mmCIF file of C-alpha atoms and ligand atoms in Angstrom:
data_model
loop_
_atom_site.group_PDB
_atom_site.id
_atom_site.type_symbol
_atom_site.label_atom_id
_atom_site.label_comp_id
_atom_site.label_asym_id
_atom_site.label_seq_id
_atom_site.Cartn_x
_atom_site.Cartn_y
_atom_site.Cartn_z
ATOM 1 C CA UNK X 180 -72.769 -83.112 44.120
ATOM 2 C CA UNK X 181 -71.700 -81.440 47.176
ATOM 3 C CA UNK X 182 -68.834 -83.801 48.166
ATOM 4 C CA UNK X 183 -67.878 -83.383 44.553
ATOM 5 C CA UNK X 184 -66.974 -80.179 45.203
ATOM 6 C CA UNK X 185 -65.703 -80.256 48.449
ATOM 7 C CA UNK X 186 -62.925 -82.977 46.894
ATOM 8 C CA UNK X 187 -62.400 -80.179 44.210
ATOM 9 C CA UNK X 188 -62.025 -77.734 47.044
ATOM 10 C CA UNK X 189 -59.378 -80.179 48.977
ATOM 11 C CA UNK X 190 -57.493 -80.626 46.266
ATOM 12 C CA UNK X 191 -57.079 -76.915 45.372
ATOM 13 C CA UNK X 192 -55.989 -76.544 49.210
ATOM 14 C CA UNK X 193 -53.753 -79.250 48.594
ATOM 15 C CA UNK X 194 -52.273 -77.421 45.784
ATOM 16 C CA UNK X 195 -51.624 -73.709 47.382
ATOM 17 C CA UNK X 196 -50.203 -75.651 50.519
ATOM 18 C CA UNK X 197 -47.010 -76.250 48.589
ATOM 19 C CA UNK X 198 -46.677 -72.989 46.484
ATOM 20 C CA UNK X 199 -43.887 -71.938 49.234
ATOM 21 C CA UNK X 200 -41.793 -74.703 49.225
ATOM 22 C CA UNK X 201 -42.245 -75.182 45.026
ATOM 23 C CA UNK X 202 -41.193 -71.604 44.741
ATOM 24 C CA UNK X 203 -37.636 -72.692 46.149
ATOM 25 C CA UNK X 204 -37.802 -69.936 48.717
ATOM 26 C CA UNK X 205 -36.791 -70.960 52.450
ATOM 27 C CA UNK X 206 -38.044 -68.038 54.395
ATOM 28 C CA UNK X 207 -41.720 -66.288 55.146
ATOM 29 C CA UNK X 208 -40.341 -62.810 54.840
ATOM 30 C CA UNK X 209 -39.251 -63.896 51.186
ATOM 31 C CA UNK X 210 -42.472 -65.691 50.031
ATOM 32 C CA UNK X 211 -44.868 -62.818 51.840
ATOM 33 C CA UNK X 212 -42.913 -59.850 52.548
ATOM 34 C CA UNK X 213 -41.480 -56.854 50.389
ATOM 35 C CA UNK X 214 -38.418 -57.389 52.724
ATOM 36 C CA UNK X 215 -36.124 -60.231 51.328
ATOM 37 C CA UNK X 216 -33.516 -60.284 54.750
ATOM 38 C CA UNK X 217 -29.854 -60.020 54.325
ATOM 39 C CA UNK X 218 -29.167 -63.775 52.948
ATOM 40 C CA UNK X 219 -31.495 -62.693 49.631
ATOM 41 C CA UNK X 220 -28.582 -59.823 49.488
ATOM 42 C CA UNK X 221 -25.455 -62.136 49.853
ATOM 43 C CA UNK X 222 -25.881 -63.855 46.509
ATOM 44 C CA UNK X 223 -24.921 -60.844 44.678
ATOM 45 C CA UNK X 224 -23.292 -58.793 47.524
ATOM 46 C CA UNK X 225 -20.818 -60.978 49.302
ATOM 47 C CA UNK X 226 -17.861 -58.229 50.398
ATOM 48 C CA UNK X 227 -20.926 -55.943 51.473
ATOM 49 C CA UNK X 228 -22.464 -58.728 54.104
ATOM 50 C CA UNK X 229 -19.086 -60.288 55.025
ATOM 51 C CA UNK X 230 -18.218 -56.327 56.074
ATOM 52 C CA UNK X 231 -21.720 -55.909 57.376
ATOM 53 C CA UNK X 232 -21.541 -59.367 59.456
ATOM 54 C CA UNK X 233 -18.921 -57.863 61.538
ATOM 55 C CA UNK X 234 -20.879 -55.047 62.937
ATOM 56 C CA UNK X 235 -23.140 -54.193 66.028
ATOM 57 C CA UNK X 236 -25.966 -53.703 63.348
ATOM 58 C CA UNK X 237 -25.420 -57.705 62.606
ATOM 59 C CA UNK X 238 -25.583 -58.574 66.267
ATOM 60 C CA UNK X 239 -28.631 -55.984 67.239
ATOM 61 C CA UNK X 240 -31.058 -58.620 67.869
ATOM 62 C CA UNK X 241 -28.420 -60.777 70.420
ATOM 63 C CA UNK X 242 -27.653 -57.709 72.290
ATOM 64 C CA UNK X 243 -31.674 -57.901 73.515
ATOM 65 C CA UNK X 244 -31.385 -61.723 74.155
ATOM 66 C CA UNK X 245 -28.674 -60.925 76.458
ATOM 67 C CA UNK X 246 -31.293 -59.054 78.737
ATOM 68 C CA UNK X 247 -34.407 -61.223 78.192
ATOM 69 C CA UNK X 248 -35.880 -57.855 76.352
ATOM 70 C CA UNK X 249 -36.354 -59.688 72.640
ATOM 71 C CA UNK X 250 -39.976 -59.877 72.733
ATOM 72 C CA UNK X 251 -40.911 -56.212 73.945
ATOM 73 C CA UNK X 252 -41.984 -53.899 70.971
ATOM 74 C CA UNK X 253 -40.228 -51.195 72.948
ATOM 75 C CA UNK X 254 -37.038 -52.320 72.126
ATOM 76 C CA UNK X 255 -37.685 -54.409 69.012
ATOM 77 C CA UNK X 256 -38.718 -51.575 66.856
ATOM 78 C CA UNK X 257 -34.590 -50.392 66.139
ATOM 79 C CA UNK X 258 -33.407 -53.859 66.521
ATOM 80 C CA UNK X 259 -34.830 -55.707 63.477
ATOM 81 C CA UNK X 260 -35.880 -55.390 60.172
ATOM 82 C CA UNK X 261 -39.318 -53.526 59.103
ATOM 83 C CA UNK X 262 -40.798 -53.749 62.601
ATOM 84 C CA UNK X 263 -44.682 -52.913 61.953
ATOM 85 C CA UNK X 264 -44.358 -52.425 58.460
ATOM 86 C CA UNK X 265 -46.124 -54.980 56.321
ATOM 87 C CA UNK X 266 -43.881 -58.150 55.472
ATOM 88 C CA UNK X 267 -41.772 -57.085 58.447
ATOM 89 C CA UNK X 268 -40.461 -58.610 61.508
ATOM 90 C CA UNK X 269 -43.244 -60.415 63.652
ATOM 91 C CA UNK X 270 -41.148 -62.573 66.193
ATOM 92 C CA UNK X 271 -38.144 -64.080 66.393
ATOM 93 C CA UNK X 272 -40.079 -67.876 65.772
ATOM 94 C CA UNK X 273 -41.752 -66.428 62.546
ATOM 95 C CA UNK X 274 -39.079 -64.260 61.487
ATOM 96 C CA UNK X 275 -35.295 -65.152 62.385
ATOM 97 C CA UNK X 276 -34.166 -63.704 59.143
ATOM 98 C CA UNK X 277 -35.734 -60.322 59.528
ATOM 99 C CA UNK X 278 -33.907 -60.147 63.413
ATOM 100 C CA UNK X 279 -31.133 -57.642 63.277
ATOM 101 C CA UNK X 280 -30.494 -54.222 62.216
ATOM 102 C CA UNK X 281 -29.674 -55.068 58.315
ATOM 103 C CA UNK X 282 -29.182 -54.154 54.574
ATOM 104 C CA UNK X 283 -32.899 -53.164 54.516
ATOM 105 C CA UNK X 284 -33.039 -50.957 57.385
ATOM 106 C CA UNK X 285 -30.372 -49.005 55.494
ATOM 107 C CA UNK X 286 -31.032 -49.477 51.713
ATOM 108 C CA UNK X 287 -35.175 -50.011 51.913
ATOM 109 C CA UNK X 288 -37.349 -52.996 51.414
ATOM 110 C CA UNK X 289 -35.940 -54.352 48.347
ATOM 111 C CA UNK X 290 -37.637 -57.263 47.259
ATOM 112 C CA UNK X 291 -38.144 -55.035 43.847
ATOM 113 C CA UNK X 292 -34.334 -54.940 43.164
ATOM 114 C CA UNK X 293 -33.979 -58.352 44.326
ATOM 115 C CA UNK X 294 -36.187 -59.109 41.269
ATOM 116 C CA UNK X 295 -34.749 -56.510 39.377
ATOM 117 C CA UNK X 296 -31.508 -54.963 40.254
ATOM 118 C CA UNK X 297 -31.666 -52.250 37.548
ATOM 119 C CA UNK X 298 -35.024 -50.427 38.986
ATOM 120 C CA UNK X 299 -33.405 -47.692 40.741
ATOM 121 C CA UNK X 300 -35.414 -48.183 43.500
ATOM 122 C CA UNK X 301 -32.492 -49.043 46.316
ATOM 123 C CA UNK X 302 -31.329 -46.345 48.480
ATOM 124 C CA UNK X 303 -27.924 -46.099 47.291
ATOM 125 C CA UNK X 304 -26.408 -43.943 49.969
ATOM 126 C CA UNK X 305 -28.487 -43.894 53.556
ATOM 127 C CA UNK X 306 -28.698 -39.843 54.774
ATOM 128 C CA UNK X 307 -28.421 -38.909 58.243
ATOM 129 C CA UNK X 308 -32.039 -38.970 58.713
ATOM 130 C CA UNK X 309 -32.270 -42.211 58.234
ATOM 131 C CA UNK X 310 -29.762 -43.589 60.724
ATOM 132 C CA UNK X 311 -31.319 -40.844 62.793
ATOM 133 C CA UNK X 312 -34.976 -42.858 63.084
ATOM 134 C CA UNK X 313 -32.920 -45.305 65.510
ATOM 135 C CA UNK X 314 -30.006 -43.500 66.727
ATOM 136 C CA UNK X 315 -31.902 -40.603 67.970
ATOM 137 C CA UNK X 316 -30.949 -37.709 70.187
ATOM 138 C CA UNK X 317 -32.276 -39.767 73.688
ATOM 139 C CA UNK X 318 -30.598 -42.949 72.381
ATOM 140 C CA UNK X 319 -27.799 -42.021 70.867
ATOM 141 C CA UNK X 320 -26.631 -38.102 71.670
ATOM 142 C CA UNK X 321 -23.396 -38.188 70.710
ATOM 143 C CA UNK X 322 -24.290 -40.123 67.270
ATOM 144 C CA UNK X 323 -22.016 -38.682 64.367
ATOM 145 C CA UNK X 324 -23.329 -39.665 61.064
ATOM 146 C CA UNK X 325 -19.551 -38.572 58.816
ATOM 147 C CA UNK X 326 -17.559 -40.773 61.307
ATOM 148 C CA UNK X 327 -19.960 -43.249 61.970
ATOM 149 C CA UNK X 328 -21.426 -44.064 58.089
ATOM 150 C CA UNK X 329 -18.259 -45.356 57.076
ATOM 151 C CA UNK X 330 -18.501 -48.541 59.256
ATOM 152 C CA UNK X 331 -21.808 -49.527 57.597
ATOM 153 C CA UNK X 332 -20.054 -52.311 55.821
ATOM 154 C CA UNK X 333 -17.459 -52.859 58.668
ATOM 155 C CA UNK X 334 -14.146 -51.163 58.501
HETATM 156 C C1 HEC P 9 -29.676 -60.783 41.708
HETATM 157 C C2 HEC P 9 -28.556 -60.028 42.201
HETATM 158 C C3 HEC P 9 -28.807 -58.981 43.242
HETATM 159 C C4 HEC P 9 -29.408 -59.147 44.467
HETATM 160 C C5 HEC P 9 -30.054 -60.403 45.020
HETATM 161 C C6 HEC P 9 -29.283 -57.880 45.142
HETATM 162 N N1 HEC P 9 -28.621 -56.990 44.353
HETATM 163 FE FE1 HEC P 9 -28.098 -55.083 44.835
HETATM 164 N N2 HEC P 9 -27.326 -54.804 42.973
HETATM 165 C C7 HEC P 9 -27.255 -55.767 41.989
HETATM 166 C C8 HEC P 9 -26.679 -55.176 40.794
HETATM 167 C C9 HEC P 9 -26.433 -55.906 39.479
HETATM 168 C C10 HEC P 9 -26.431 -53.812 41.100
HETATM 169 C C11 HEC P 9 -25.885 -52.741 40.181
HETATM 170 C C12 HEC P 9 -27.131 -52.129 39.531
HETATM 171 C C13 HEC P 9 -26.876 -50.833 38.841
HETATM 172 O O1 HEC P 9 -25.824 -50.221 39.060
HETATM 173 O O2 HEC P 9 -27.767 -50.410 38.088
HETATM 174 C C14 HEC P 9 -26.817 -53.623 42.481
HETATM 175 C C15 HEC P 9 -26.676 -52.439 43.160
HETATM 176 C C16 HEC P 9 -26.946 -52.273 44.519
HETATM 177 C C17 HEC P 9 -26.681 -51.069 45.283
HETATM 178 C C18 HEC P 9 -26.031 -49.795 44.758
HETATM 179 C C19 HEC P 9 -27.078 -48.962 44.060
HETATM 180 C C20 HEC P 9 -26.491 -47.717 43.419
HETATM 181 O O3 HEC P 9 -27.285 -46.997 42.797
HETATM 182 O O4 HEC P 9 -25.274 -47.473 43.525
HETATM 183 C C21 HEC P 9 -27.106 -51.295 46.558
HETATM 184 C C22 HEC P 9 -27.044 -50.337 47.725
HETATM 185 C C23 HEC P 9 -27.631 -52.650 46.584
HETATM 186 N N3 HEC P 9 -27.526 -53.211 45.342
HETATM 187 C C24 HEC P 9 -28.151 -53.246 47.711
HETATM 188 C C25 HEC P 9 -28.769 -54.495 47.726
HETATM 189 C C26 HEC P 9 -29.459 -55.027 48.870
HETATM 190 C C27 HEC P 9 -29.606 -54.326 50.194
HETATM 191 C C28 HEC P 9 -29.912 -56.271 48.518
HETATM 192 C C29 HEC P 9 -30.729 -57.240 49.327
HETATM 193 C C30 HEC P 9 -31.975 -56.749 49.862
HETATM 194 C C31 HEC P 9 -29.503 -56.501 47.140
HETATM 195 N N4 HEC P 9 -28.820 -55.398 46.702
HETATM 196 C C32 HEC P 9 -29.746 -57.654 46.424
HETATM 197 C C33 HEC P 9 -27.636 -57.076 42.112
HETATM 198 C C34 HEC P 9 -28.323 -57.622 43.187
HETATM 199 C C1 HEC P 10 -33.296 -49.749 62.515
HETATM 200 C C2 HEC P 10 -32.522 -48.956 63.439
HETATM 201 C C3 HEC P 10 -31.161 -48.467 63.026
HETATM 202 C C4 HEC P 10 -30.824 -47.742 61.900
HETATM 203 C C5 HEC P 10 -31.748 -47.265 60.768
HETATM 204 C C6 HEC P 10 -29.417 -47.483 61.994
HETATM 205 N N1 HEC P 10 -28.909 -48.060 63.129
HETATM 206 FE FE1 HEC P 10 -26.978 -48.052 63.721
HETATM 207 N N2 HEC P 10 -27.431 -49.193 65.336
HETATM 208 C C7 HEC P 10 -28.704 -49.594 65.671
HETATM 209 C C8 HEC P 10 -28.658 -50.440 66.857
HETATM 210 C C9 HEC P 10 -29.828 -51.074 67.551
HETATM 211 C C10 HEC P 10 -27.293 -50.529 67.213
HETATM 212 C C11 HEC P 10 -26.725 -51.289 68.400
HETATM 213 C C12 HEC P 10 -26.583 -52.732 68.084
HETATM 214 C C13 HEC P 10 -26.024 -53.489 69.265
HETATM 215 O O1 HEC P 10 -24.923 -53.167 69.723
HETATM 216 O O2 HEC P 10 -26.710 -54.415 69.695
HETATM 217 C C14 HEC P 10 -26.555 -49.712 66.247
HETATM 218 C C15 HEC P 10 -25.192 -49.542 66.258
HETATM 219 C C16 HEC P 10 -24.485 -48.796 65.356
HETATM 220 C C17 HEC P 10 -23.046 -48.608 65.369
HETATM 221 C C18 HEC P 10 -22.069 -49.247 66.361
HETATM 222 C C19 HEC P 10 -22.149 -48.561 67.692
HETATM 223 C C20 HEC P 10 -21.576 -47.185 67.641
HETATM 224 O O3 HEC P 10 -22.285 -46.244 68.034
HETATM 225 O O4 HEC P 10 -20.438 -47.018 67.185
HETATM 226 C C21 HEC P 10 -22.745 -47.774 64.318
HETATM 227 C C22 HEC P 10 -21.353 -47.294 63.894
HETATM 228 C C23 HEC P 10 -23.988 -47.427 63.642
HETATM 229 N N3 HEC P 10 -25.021 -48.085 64.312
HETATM 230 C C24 HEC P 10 -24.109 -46.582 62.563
HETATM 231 C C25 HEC P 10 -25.282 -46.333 61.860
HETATM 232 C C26 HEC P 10 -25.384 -45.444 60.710
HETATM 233 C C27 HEC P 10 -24.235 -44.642 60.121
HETATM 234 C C28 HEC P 10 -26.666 -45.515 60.281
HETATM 235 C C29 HEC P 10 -27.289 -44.834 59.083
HETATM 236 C C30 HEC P 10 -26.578 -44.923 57.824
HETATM 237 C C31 HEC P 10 -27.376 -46.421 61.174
HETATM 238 N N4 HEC P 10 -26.504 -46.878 62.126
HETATM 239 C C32 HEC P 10 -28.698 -46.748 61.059
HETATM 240 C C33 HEC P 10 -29.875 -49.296 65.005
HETATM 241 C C34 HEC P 10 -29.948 -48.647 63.789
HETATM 242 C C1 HEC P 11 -35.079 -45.509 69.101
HETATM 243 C C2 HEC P 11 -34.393 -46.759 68.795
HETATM 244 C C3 HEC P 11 -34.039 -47.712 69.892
HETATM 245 C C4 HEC P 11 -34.877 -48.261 70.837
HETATM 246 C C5 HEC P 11 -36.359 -48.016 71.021
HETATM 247 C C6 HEC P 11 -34.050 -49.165 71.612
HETATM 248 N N1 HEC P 11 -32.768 -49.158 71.160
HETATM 249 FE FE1 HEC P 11 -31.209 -50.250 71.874
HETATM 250 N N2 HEC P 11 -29.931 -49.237 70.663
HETATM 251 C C7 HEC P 11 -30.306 -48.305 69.723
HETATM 252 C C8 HEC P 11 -29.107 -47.725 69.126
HETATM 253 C C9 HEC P 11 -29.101 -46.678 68.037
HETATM 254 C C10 HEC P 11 -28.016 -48.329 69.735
HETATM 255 C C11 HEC P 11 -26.535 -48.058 69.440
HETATM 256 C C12 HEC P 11 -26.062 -46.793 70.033
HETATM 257 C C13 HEC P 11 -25.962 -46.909 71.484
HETATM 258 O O1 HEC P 11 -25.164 -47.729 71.950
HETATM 259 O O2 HEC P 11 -26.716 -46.197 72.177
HETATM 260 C C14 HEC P 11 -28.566 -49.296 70.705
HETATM 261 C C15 HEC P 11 -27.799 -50.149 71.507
HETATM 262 C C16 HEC P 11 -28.318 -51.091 72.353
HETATM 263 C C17 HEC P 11 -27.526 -52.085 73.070
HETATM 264 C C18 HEC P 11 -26.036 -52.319 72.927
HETATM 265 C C19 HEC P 11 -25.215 -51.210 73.398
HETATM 266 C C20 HEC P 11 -25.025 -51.267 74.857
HETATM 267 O O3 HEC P 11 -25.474 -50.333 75.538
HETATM 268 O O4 HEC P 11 -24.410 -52.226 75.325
HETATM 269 C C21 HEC P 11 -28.407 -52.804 73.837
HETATM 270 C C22 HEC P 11 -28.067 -53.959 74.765
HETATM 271 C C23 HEC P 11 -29.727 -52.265 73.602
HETATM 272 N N3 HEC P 11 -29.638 -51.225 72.700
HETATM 273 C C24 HEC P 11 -30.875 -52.719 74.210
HETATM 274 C C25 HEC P 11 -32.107 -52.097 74.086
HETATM 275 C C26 HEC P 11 -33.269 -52.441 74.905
HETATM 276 C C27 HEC P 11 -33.286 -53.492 75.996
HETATM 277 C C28 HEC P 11 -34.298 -51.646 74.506
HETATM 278 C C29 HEC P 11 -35.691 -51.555 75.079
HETATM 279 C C30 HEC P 11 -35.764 -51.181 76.464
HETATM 280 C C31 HEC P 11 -33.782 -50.827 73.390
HETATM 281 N N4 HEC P 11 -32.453 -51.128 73.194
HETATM 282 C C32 HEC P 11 -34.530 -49.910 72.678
HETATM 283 C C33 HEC P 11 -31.583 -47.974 69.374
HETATM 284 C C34 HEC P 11 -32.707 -48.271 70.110
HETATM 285 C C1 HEC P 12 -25.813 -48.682 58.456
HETATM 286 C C2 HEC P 12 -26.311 -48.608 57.122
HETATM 287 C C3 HEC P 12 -25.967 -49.687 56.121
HETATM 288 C C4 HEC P 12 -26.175 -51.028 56.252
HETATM 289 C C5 HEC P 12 -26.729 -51.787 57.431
HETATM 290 C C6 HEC P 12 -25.782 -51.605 54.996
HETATM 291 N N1 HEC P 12 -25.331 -50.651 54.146
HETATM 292 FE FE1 HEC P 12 -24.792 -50.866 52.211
HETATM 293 N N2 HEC P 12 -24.276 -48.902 52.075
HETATM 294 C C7 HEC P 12 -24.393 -47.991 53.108
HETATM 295 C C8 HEC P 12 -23.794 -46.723 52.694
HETATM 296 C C9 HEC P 12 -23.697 -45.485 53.546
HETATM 297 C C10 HEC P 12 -23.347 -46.898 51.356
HETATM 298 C C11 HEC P 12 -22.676 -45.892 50.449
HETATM 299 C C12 HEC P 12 -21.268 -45.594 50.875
HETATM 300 C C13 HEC P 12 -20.426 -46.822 50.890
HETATM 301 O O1 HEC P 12 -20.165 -47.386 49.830
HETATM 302 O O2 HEC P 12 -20.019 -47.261 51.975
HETATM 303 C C14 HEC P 12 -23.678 -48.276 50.989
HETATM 304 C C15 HEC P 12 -23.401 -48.857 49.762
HETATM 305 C C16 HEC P 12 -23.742 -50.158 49.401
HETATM 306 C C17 HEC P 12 -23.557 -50.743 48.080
HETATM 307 C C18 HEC P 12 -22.984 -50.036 46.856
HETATM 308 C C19 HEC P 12 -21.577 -50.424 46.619
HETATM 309 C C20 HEC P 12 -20.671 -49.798 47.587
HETATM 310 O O3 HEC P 12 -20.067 -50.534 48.414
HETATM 311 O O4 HEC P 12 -20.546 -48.565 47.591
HETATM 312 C C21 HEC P 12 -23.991 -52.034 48.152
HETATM 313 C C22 HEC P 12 -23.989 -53.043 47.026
HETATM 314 C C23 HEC P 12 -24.451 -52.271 49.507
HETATM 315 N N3 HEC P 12 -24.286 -51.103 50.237
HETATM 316 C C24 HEC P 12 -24.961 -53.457 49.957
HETATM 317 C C25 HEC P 12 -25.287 -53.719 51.282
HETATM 318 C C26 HEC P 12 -25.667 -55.025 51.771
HETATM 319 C C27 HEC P 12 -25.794 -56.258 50.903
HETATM 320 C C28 HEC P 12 -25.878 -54.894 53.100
HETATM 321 C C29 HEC P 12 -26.269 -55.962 54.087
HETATM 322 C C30 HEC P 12 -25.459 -57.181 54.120
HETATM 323 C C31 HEC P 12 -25.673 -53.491 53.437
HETATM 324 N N4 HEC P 12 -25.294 -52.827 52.320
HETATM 325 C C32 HEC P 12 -25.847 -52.954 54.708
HETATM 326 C C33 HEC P 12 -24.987 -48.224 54.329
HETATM 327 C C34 HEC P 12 -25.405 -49.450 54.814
#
């Protein structure tokens, strides 16, 4: 009886094991997270992420390679996507898509409209406030949201 059920139990194991790669997603952040990354964006968006892969935002994450500083939290926190938030960025092993400043850090986690773009529930236009959470007065002083907003998508 017992190893009856344990075989049961293996086989149901066996089962959820491949739910992520059945599913035909490629990432953690998509199967887990409310945060999709900017490749679940492209599909739909392309001129926005071709603009968007030009800027600093895209490169964020390198910039900390450069100075060995990519696995301090410090730092981390304005230089990926969802830091601490739940489905966020973890590390750059676990995570590579979420590394960055990206779409979501801008427009929200948006796994929602991903699924369905007609919710309403993507923020269309970023305020200051928002860009402000990273580019605050000790980090950024001279940061000036009317010149600076309109490279969001490159120029
Ligand atoms: C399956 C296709 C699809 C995917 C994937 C998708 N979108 Fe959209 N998105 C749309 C469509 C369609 C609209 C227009 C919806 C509307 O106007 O009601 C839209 C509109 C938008 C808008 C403008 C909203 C407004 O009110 O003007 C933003 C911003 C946006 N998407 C960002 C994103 C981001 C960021 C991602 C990735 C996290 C994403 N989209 C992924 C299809 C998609
Ligand atoms: C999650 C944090 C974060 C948010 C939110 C954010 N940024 Fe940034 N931004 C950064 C980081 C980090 C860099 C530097 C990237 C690098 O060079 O490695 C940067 C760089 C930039 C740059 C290029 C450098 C410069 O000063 O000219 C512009 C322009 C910019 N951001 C505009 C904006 C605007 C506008 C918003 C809001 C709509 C915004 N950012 C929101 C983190 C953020
Ligand atoms: C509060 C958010 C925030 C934190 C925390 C933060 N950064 Fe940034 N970082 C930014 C923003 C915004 C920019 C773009 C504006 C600028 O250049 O100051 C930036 C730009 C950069 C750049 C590229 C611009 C340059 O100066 O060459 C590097 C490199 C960088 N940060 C490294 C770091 C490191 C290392 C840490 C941790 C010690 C860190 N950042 C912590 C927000 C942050
Ligand atoms: C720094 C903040 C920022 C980032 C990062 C960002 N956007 Fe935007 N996005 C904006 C702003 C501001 C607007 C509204 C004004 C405009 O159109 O430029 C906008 C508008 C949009 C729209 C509405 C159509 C349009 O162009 O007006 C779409 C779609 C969109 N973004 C998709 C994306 C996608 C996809 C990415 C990532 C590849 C992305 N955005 C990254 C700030 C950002």
């Amino acid at each position: 009886m017992q190893s009856g059920k344990a075989v049961k139990l293996c086989i149901l194991l066996w089962f959820l094991f491949w739910i992520p790669y059945l599913s035909g997603k490629d990432s953690l952040a998509e199967i887990y997270g409310c945060f999709g990354g900017w490749k679940a964006c492209a599909e739909c968006h392309d001129t926005e992420t071709k603009g968007w892969q030009k800027t600093r935002h895209a490169v964020a994450f390198e910039s900390l390679k450069k100075s060995g500083q990519q696995d301090l939290p410090d730092c981390i926190q304005c230089h990926v996507v969802g830091y601490d938030k739940y489905g966020g960025f973890l590390d750059h092993e676990l995570t590579p898509e979420l590394a960055g400043v990206q779409c979501e850090n801008c427009h929200g986690p948006d796994k929602e409209h991903i699924q369905n773009p007609d919710d309403g529930k993507i923020i269309a236009v970023p305020e200051m406030e928002l860009c402000r959470k990273c580019h605050t007065a000790i980090q950024d002083p001279g940061f000036d949201y009317a010149e600076k907003v309109k490279f969001s998508h490159g120029d």
